[in-house]
Amino acid sequence: MKIIKYILYSAFIFCFSKQAFPSNNIDSLFNELNKAKNDTTIWSLYLKMGDYYESFNPDSAFYFYKKSLNHALRKKLKKQEATSLLYLGFVYEDIGAFEKAIAYYSTALKKYEKIKDAVGLSRCYNNIGIAYSYLGNNSKAMSFFNIALKLFQRLKDKNGIANCLINIGLIYSDEGNYDNALKYLQTALNIFKENNDKIGTSGCYVNIGNIYHKKGADDKALDCFINALKIDESLGDLSGMSVCYLNVGIIYSNQGNNDKAIEYYHKSLEISEKIGDQYGIATCYNNIGGIYKTQNNVNKAIEYYQKSLKIHEALGDKLGIASCYNNLGGSYKYFGNYEKALEYYQKSLKIKEELKDKNGIALVYGNIANLYITITDSTRLNENQKKEYLLKAIDYATKALILGKEINALPKENEASMHLLMAYKRMGNYKKALEFAEKYIETRDSLFSSEKTKALAEMVTKYEAEKKQLQVEKLQKQKELDKK
């Protein structure tokens, strides 16, 4: 089974996809194909060849899945024809071509309906839901997930049930209902552990970690990401490793350790480029741009944001587009081009409101508030104009604070409190400034305590040390074998 996971900056989703083929040597598959005479066996071997290549060479995967489809069409194998169409959809989803993935899944769905194949139908409904979630259409995604869940429950398919629980949980996460999201994800994690499903377990850890990060619990988030990374490395799951490396990098960035953040971003980017994952490449570009921004190399940051935006636009990924707009707004603010900064922030906000991304809405509210505060530093404004901008800043920061509290997102409460502190201080309302200063300090200490920072560093150090030790032991065993 292939799992696609949420990346932190916007967050990924769970895919119930392939039957679990054993790990195959491609040469042995070709040998079997040369000997095979049964039509179903020949079809199955083409599918296994595609499966072999899918995680690292999507073009080759597509070629062999297409061969399986053509064979099924020639031999009038109806069920196999539908399955080949489904697998071709997986490849398009892997590379971020979600509209094409939906087209293949929908065609497969019609084929499965004709032959009344409930298993095939359940897989199609779930994967169509996933593609719609990537495109930012959560209401449509939820409707497909609920249909899939009913089918999996009727089939008593525990893995299918777990996947649907995750996908529904992640829709709740998108909407800022983190407690409900964690409930669904934890239930799914328990099912995967009971079934000893390592890929499912890894994917659950990533998505649970993503929610903890949004809530401001980076220690719990990092623990989840490292648990997932260990599983993915043991399985050789390049896609999963790429997601985990990126998420660990984001935790480092959040803690201000840019050197380690960029190290992990480049690890993720290298894998994404290797396997042709356009979505992953775009997300890495966006996050690398963020590091350049914090280092005040803003021209370089804009270059990476634009590269990311171009890919997200080609993929039709609204969440990715909104994230890039937001980051470009921050870059133009740095250069003092406040009009262009506000334009990009408003474009980002519009998309996030369409998607009902409450965490994202709170983020942009805070950024607009900060922009209005920055504008008041201009010597060209008179006192009345400054007051007008500060009132706008207070309005946006208050909306960000209310939303942060509503979704229990501590980082957003912290940022909003800081903006309110700054705005009220500039207005000379020191009583309100003190109120929000206390709120800011309280939330900051919860997020960035020295004990938590130390614990985060120790977690990664321990993981890296364990990894090196395993490599040493592997080399030692190889030397001993070579001597024999």
mmCIF file with all atom_site columns, N, CA and C in Angstrom, residues 125-155:
data_model
loop_
_atom_site.group_PDB
_atom_site.id
_atom_site.type_symbol
_atom_site.label_atom_id
_atom_site.label_alt_id
_atom_site.label_comp_id
_atom_site.label_asym_id
_atom_site.label_entity_id
_atom_site.label_seq_id
_atom_site.pdbx_PDB_ins_code
_atom_site.Cartn_x
_atom_site.Cartn_y
_atom_site.Cartn_z
_atom_site.occupancy
_atom_site.B_iso_or_equiv
_atom_site.pdbx_formal_charge
_atom_site.auth_seq_id
_atom_site.auth_comp_id
_atom_site.auth_asym_id
_atom_site.auth_atom_id
_atom_site.pdbx_PDB_model_num
ATOM 1  N N  . TYR A 1 125 ? -13.021 5.586  -4.858 1.00 0.00 ? 125 TYR A N  1
ATOM 2  C CA . TYR A 1 125 ? -13.651 6.683  -4.122 1.00 0.00 ? 125 TYR A CA 1
ATOM 3  C C  . TYR A 1 125 ? -12.638 7.363  -3.195 1.00 0.00 ? 125 TYR A C  1
ATOM 4  N N  . ASN A 1 126 ? -11.826 6.561  -2.513 1.00 0.00 ? 126 ASN A N  1
ATOM 5  C CA . ASN A 1 126 ? -10.858 7.143  -1.581 1.00 0.00 ? 126 ASN A CA 1
ATOM 6  C C  . ASN A 1 126 ? -9.807  7.975  -2.313 1.00 0.00 ? 126 ASN A C  1
ATOM 7  N N  . ASN A 1 127 ? -9.298  7.447  -3.421 1.00 0.00 ? 127 ASN A N  1
ATOM 8  C CA . ASN A 1 127 ? -8.247  8.170  -4.140 1.00 0.00 ? 127 ASN A CA 1
ATOM 9  C C  . ASN A 1 127 ? -8.764  9.413  -4.869 1.00 0.00 ? 127 ASN A C  1
ATOM 10 N N  . ILE A 1 128 ? -10.002 9.371  -5.323 1.00 0.00 ? 128 ILE A N  1
ATOM 11 C CA . ILE A 1 128 ? -10.593 10.582 -5.903 1.00 0.00 ? 128 ILE A CA 1
ATOM 12 C C  . ILE A 1 128 ? -10.692 11.654 -4.810 1.00 0.00 ? 128 ILE A C  1
ATOM 13 N N  . GLY A 1 129 ? -11.086 11.225 -3.609 1.00 0.00 ? 129 GLY A N  1
ATOM 14 C CA . GLY A 1 129 ? -11.149 12.154 -2.482 1.00 0.00 ? 129 GLY A CA 1
ATOM 15 C C  . GLY A 1 129 ? -9.803  12.791 -2.196 1.00 0.00 ? 129 GLY A C  1
ATOM 16 N N  . ILE A 1 130 ? -8.751  11.992 -2.267 1.00 0.00 ? 130 ILE A N  1
ATOM 17 C CA . ILE A 1 130 ? -7.398  12.491 -2.021 1.00 0.00 ? 130 ILE A CA 1
ATOM 18 C C  . ILE A 1 130 ? -7.013  13.552 -3.049 1.00 0.00 ? 130 ILE A C  1
ATOM 19 N N  . ALA A 1 131 ? -7.283  13.257 -4.310 1.00 0.00 ? 131 ALA A N  1
ATOM 20 C CA . ALA A 1 131 ? -6.926  14.209 -5.368 1.00 0.00 ? 131 ALA A CA 1
ATOM 21 C C  . ALA A 1 131 ? -7.666  15.533 -5.177 1.00 0.00 ? 131 ALA A C  1
ATOM 22 N N  . TYR A 1 132 ? -8.943  15.449 -4.801 1.00 0.00 ? 132 TYR A N  1
ATOM 23 C CA . TYR A 1 132 ? -9.704  16.684 -4.558 1.00 0.00 ? 132 TYR A CA 1
ATOM 24 C C  . TYR A 1 132 ? -9.156  17.436 -3.347 1.00 0.00 ? 132 TYR A C  1
ATOM 25 N N  . SER A 1 133 ? -8.687  16.714 -2.347 1.00 0.00 ? 133 SER A N  1
ATOM 26 C CA . SER A 1 133 ? -8.127  17.400 -1.173 1.00 0.00 ? 133 SER A CA 1
ATOM 27 C C  . SER A 1 133 ? -6.857  18.151 -1.544 1.00 0.00 ? 133 SER A C  1
ATOM 28 N N  . TYR A 1 134 ? -6.052  17.571 -2.416 1.00 0.00 ? 134 TYR A N  1
ATOM 29 C CA . TYR A 1 134 ? -4.847  18.259 -2.890 1.00 0.00 ? 134 TYR A CA 1
ATOM 30 C C  . TYR A 1 134 ? -5.214  19.526 -3.661 1.00 0.00 ? 134 TYR A C  1
ATOM 31 N N  . LEU A 1 135 ? -6.325  19.465 -4.368 1.00 0.00 ? 135 LEU A N  1
ATOM 32 C CA . LEU A 1 135 ? -6.773  20.618 -5.144 1.00 0.00 ? 135 LEU A CA 1
ATOM 33 C C  . LEU A 1 135 ? -7.516  21.641 -4.288 1.00 0.00 ? 135 LEU A C  1
ATOM 34 N N  . GLY A 1 136 ? -7.644  21.338 -2.993 1.00 0.00 ? 136 GLY A N  1
ATOM 35 C CA . GLY A 1 136 ? -8.249  22.291 -2.063 1.00 0.00 ? 136 GLY A CA 1
ATOM 36 C C  . GLY A 1 136 ? -9.760  22.228 -1.978 1.00 0.00 ? 136 GLY A C  1
ATOM 37 N N  . ASN A 1 137 ? -10.361 21.197 -2.592 1.00 0.00 ? 137 ASN A N  1
ATOM 38 C CA . ASN A 1 137 ? -11.821 21.069 -2.560 1.00 0.00 ? 137 ASN A CA 1
ATOM 39 C C  . ASN A 1 137 ? -12.191 20.077 -1.452 1.00 0.00 ? 137 ASN A C  1
ATOM 40 N N  . ASN A 1 138 ? -12.168 20.560 -0.203 1.00 0.00 ? 138 ASN A N  1
ATOM 41 C CA . ASN A 1 138 ? -12.356 19.676 0.949  1.00 0.00 ? 138 ASN A CA 1
ATOM 42 C C  . ASN A 1 138 ? -13.767 19.114 1.053  1.00 0.00 ? 138 ASN A C  1
ATOM 43 N N  . SER A 1 139 ? -14.776 19.894 0.666  1.00 0.00 ? 139 SER A N  1
ATOM 44 C CA . SER A 1 139 ? -16.151 19.391 0.769  1.00 0.00 ? 139 SER A CA 1
ATOM 45 C C  . SER A 1 139 ? -16.369 18.208 -0.177 1.00 0.00 ? 139 SER A C  1
ATOM 46 N N  . LYS A 1 140 ? -15.819 18.313 -1.387 1.00 0.00 ? 140 LYS A N  1
ATOM 47 C CA . LYS A 1 140 ? -15.942 17.218 -2.355 1.00 0.00 ? 140 LYS A CA 1
ATOM 48 C C  . LYS A 1 140 ? -15.108 16.017 -1.882 1.00 0.00 ? 140 LYS A C  1
ATOM 49 N N  . ALA A 1 141 ? -13.920 16.306 -1.346 1.00 0.00 ? 141 ALA A N  1
ATOM 50 C CA . ALA A 1 141 ? -13.069 15.229 -0.838 1.00 0.00 ? 141 ALA A CA 1
ATOM 51 C C  . ALA A 1 141 ? -13.776 14.461 0.273  1.00 0.00 ? 141 ALA A C  1
ATOM 52 N N  . MET A 1 142 ? -14.398 15.199 1.203  1.00 0.00 ? 142 MET A N  1
ATOM 53 C CA . MET A 1 142 ? -15.077 14.558 2.333  1.00 0.00 ? 142 MET A CA 1
ATOM 54 C C  . MET A 1 142 ? -16.204 13.652 1.869  1.00 0.00 ? 142 MET A C  1
ATOM 55 N N  . SER A 1 143 ? -16.942 14.062 0.843  1.00 0.00 ? 143 SER A N  1
ATOM 56 C CA . SER A 1 143 ? -18.055 13.237 0.351  1.00 0.00 ? 143 SER A CA 1
ATOM 57 C C  . SER A 1 143 ? -17.536 11.910 -0.211 1.00 0.00 ? 143 SER A C  1
ATOM 58 N N  . PHE A 1 144 ? -16.408 11.950 -0.926 1.00 0.00 ? 144 PHE A N  1
ATOM 59 C CA . PHE A 1 144 ? -15.832 10.716 -1.470 1.00 0.00 ? 144 PHE A CA 1
ATOM 60 C C  . PHE A 1 144 ? -15.261 9.836  -0.356 1.00 0.00 ? 144 PHE A C  1
ATOM 61 N N  . PHE A 1 145 ? -14.639 10.450 0.662  1.00 0.00 ? 145 PHE A N  1
ATOM 62 C CA . PHE A 1 145 ? -14.095 9.671  1.778  1.00 0.00 ? 145 PHE A CA 1
ATOM 63 C C  . PHE A 1 145 ? -15.212 8.945  2.534  1.00 0.00 ? 145 PHE A C  1
ATOM 64 N N  . ASN A 1 146 ? -16.341 9.606  2.715  1.00 0.00 ? 146 ASN A N  1
ATOM 65 C CA . ASN A 1 146 ? -17.440 8.983  3.458  1.00 0.00 ? 146 ASN A CA 1
ATOM 66 C C  . ASN A 1 146 ? -18.038 7.798  2.701  1.00 0.00 ? 146 ASN A C  1
ATOM 67 N N  . ILE A 1 147 ? -18.120 7.918  1.367  1.00 0.00 ? 147 ILE A N  1
ATOM 68 C CA . ILE A 1 147 ? -18.606 6.790  0.555  1.00 0.00 ? 147 ILE A CA 1
ATOM 69 C C  . ILE A 1 147 ? -17.620 5.624  0.667  1.00 0.00 ? 147 ILE A C  1
ATOM 70 N N  . ALA A 1 148 ? -16.323 5.946  0.566  1.00 0.00 ? 148 ALA A N  1
ATOM 71 C CA . ALA A 1 148 ? -15.292 4.911  0.665  1.00 0.00 ? 148 ALA A CA 1
ATOM 72 C C  . ALA A 1 148 ? -15.330 4.233  2.028  1.00 0.00 ? 148 ALA A C  1
ATOM 73 N N  . LEU A 1 149 ? -15.502 5.031  3.095  1.00 0.00 ? 149 LEU A N  1
ATOM 74 C CA . LEU A 1 149 ? -15.529 4.473  4.453  1.00 0.00 ? 149 LEU A CA 1
ATOM 75 C C  . LEU A 1 149 ? -16.662 3.456  4.611  1.00 0.00 ? 149 LEU A C  1
ATOM 76 N N  . LYS A 1 150 ? -17.844 3.774  4.099  1.00 0.00 ? 150 LYS A N  1
ATOM 77 C CA . LYS A 1 150 ? -18.986 2.842  4.190  1.00 0.00 ? 150 LYS A CA 1
ATOM 78 C C  . LYS A 1 150 ? -18.690 1.532  3.462  1.00 0.00 ? 150 LYS A C  1
ATOM 79 N N  . LEU A 1 151 ? -18.038 1.651  2.298  1.00 0.00 ? 151 LEU A N  1
ATOM 80 C CA . LEU A 1 151 ? -17.686 0.450  1.536  1.00 0.00 ? 151 LEU A CA 1
ATOM 81 C C  . LEU A 1 151 ? -16.659 -0.397 2.282  1.00 0.00 ? 151 LEU A C  1
ATOM 82 N N  . PHE A 1 152 ? -15.641 0.242  2.843  1.00 0.00 ? 152 PHE A N  1
ATOM 83 C CA . PHE A 1 152 ? -14.613 -0.489 3.598  1.00 0.00 ? 152 PHE A CA 1
ATOM 84 C C  . PHE A 1 152 ? -15.209 -1.159 4.828  1.00 0.00 ? 152 PHE A C  1
ATOM 85 N N  . GLN A 1 153 ? -16.133 -0.485 5.499  1.00 0.00 ? 153 GLN A N  1
ATOM 86 C CA . GLN A 1 153 ? -16.786 -1.072 6.677  1.00 0.00 ? 153 GLN A CA 1
ATOM 87 C C  . GLN A 1 153 ? -17.620 -2.283 6.278  1.00 0.00 ? 153 GLN A C  1
ATOM 88 N N  . ARG A 1 154 ? -18.301 -2.181 5.129  1.00 0.00 ? 154 ARG A N  1
ATOM 89 C CA . ARG A 1 154 ? -19.101 -3.310 4.629  1.00 0.00 ? 154 ARG A CA 1
ATOM 90 C C  . ARG A 1 154 ? -18.186 -4.500 4.295  1.00 0.00 ? 154 ARG A C  1
ATOM 91 N N  . LEU A 1 155 ? -16.986 -4.197 3.783  1.00 0.00 ? 155 LEU A N  1
ATOM 92 C CA . LEU A 1 155 ? -16.021 -5.242 3.424  1.00 0.00 ? 155 LEU A CA 1
ATOM 93 C C  . LEU A 1 155 ? -15.219 -5.747 4.623  1.00 0.00 ? 155 LEU A C  1
#
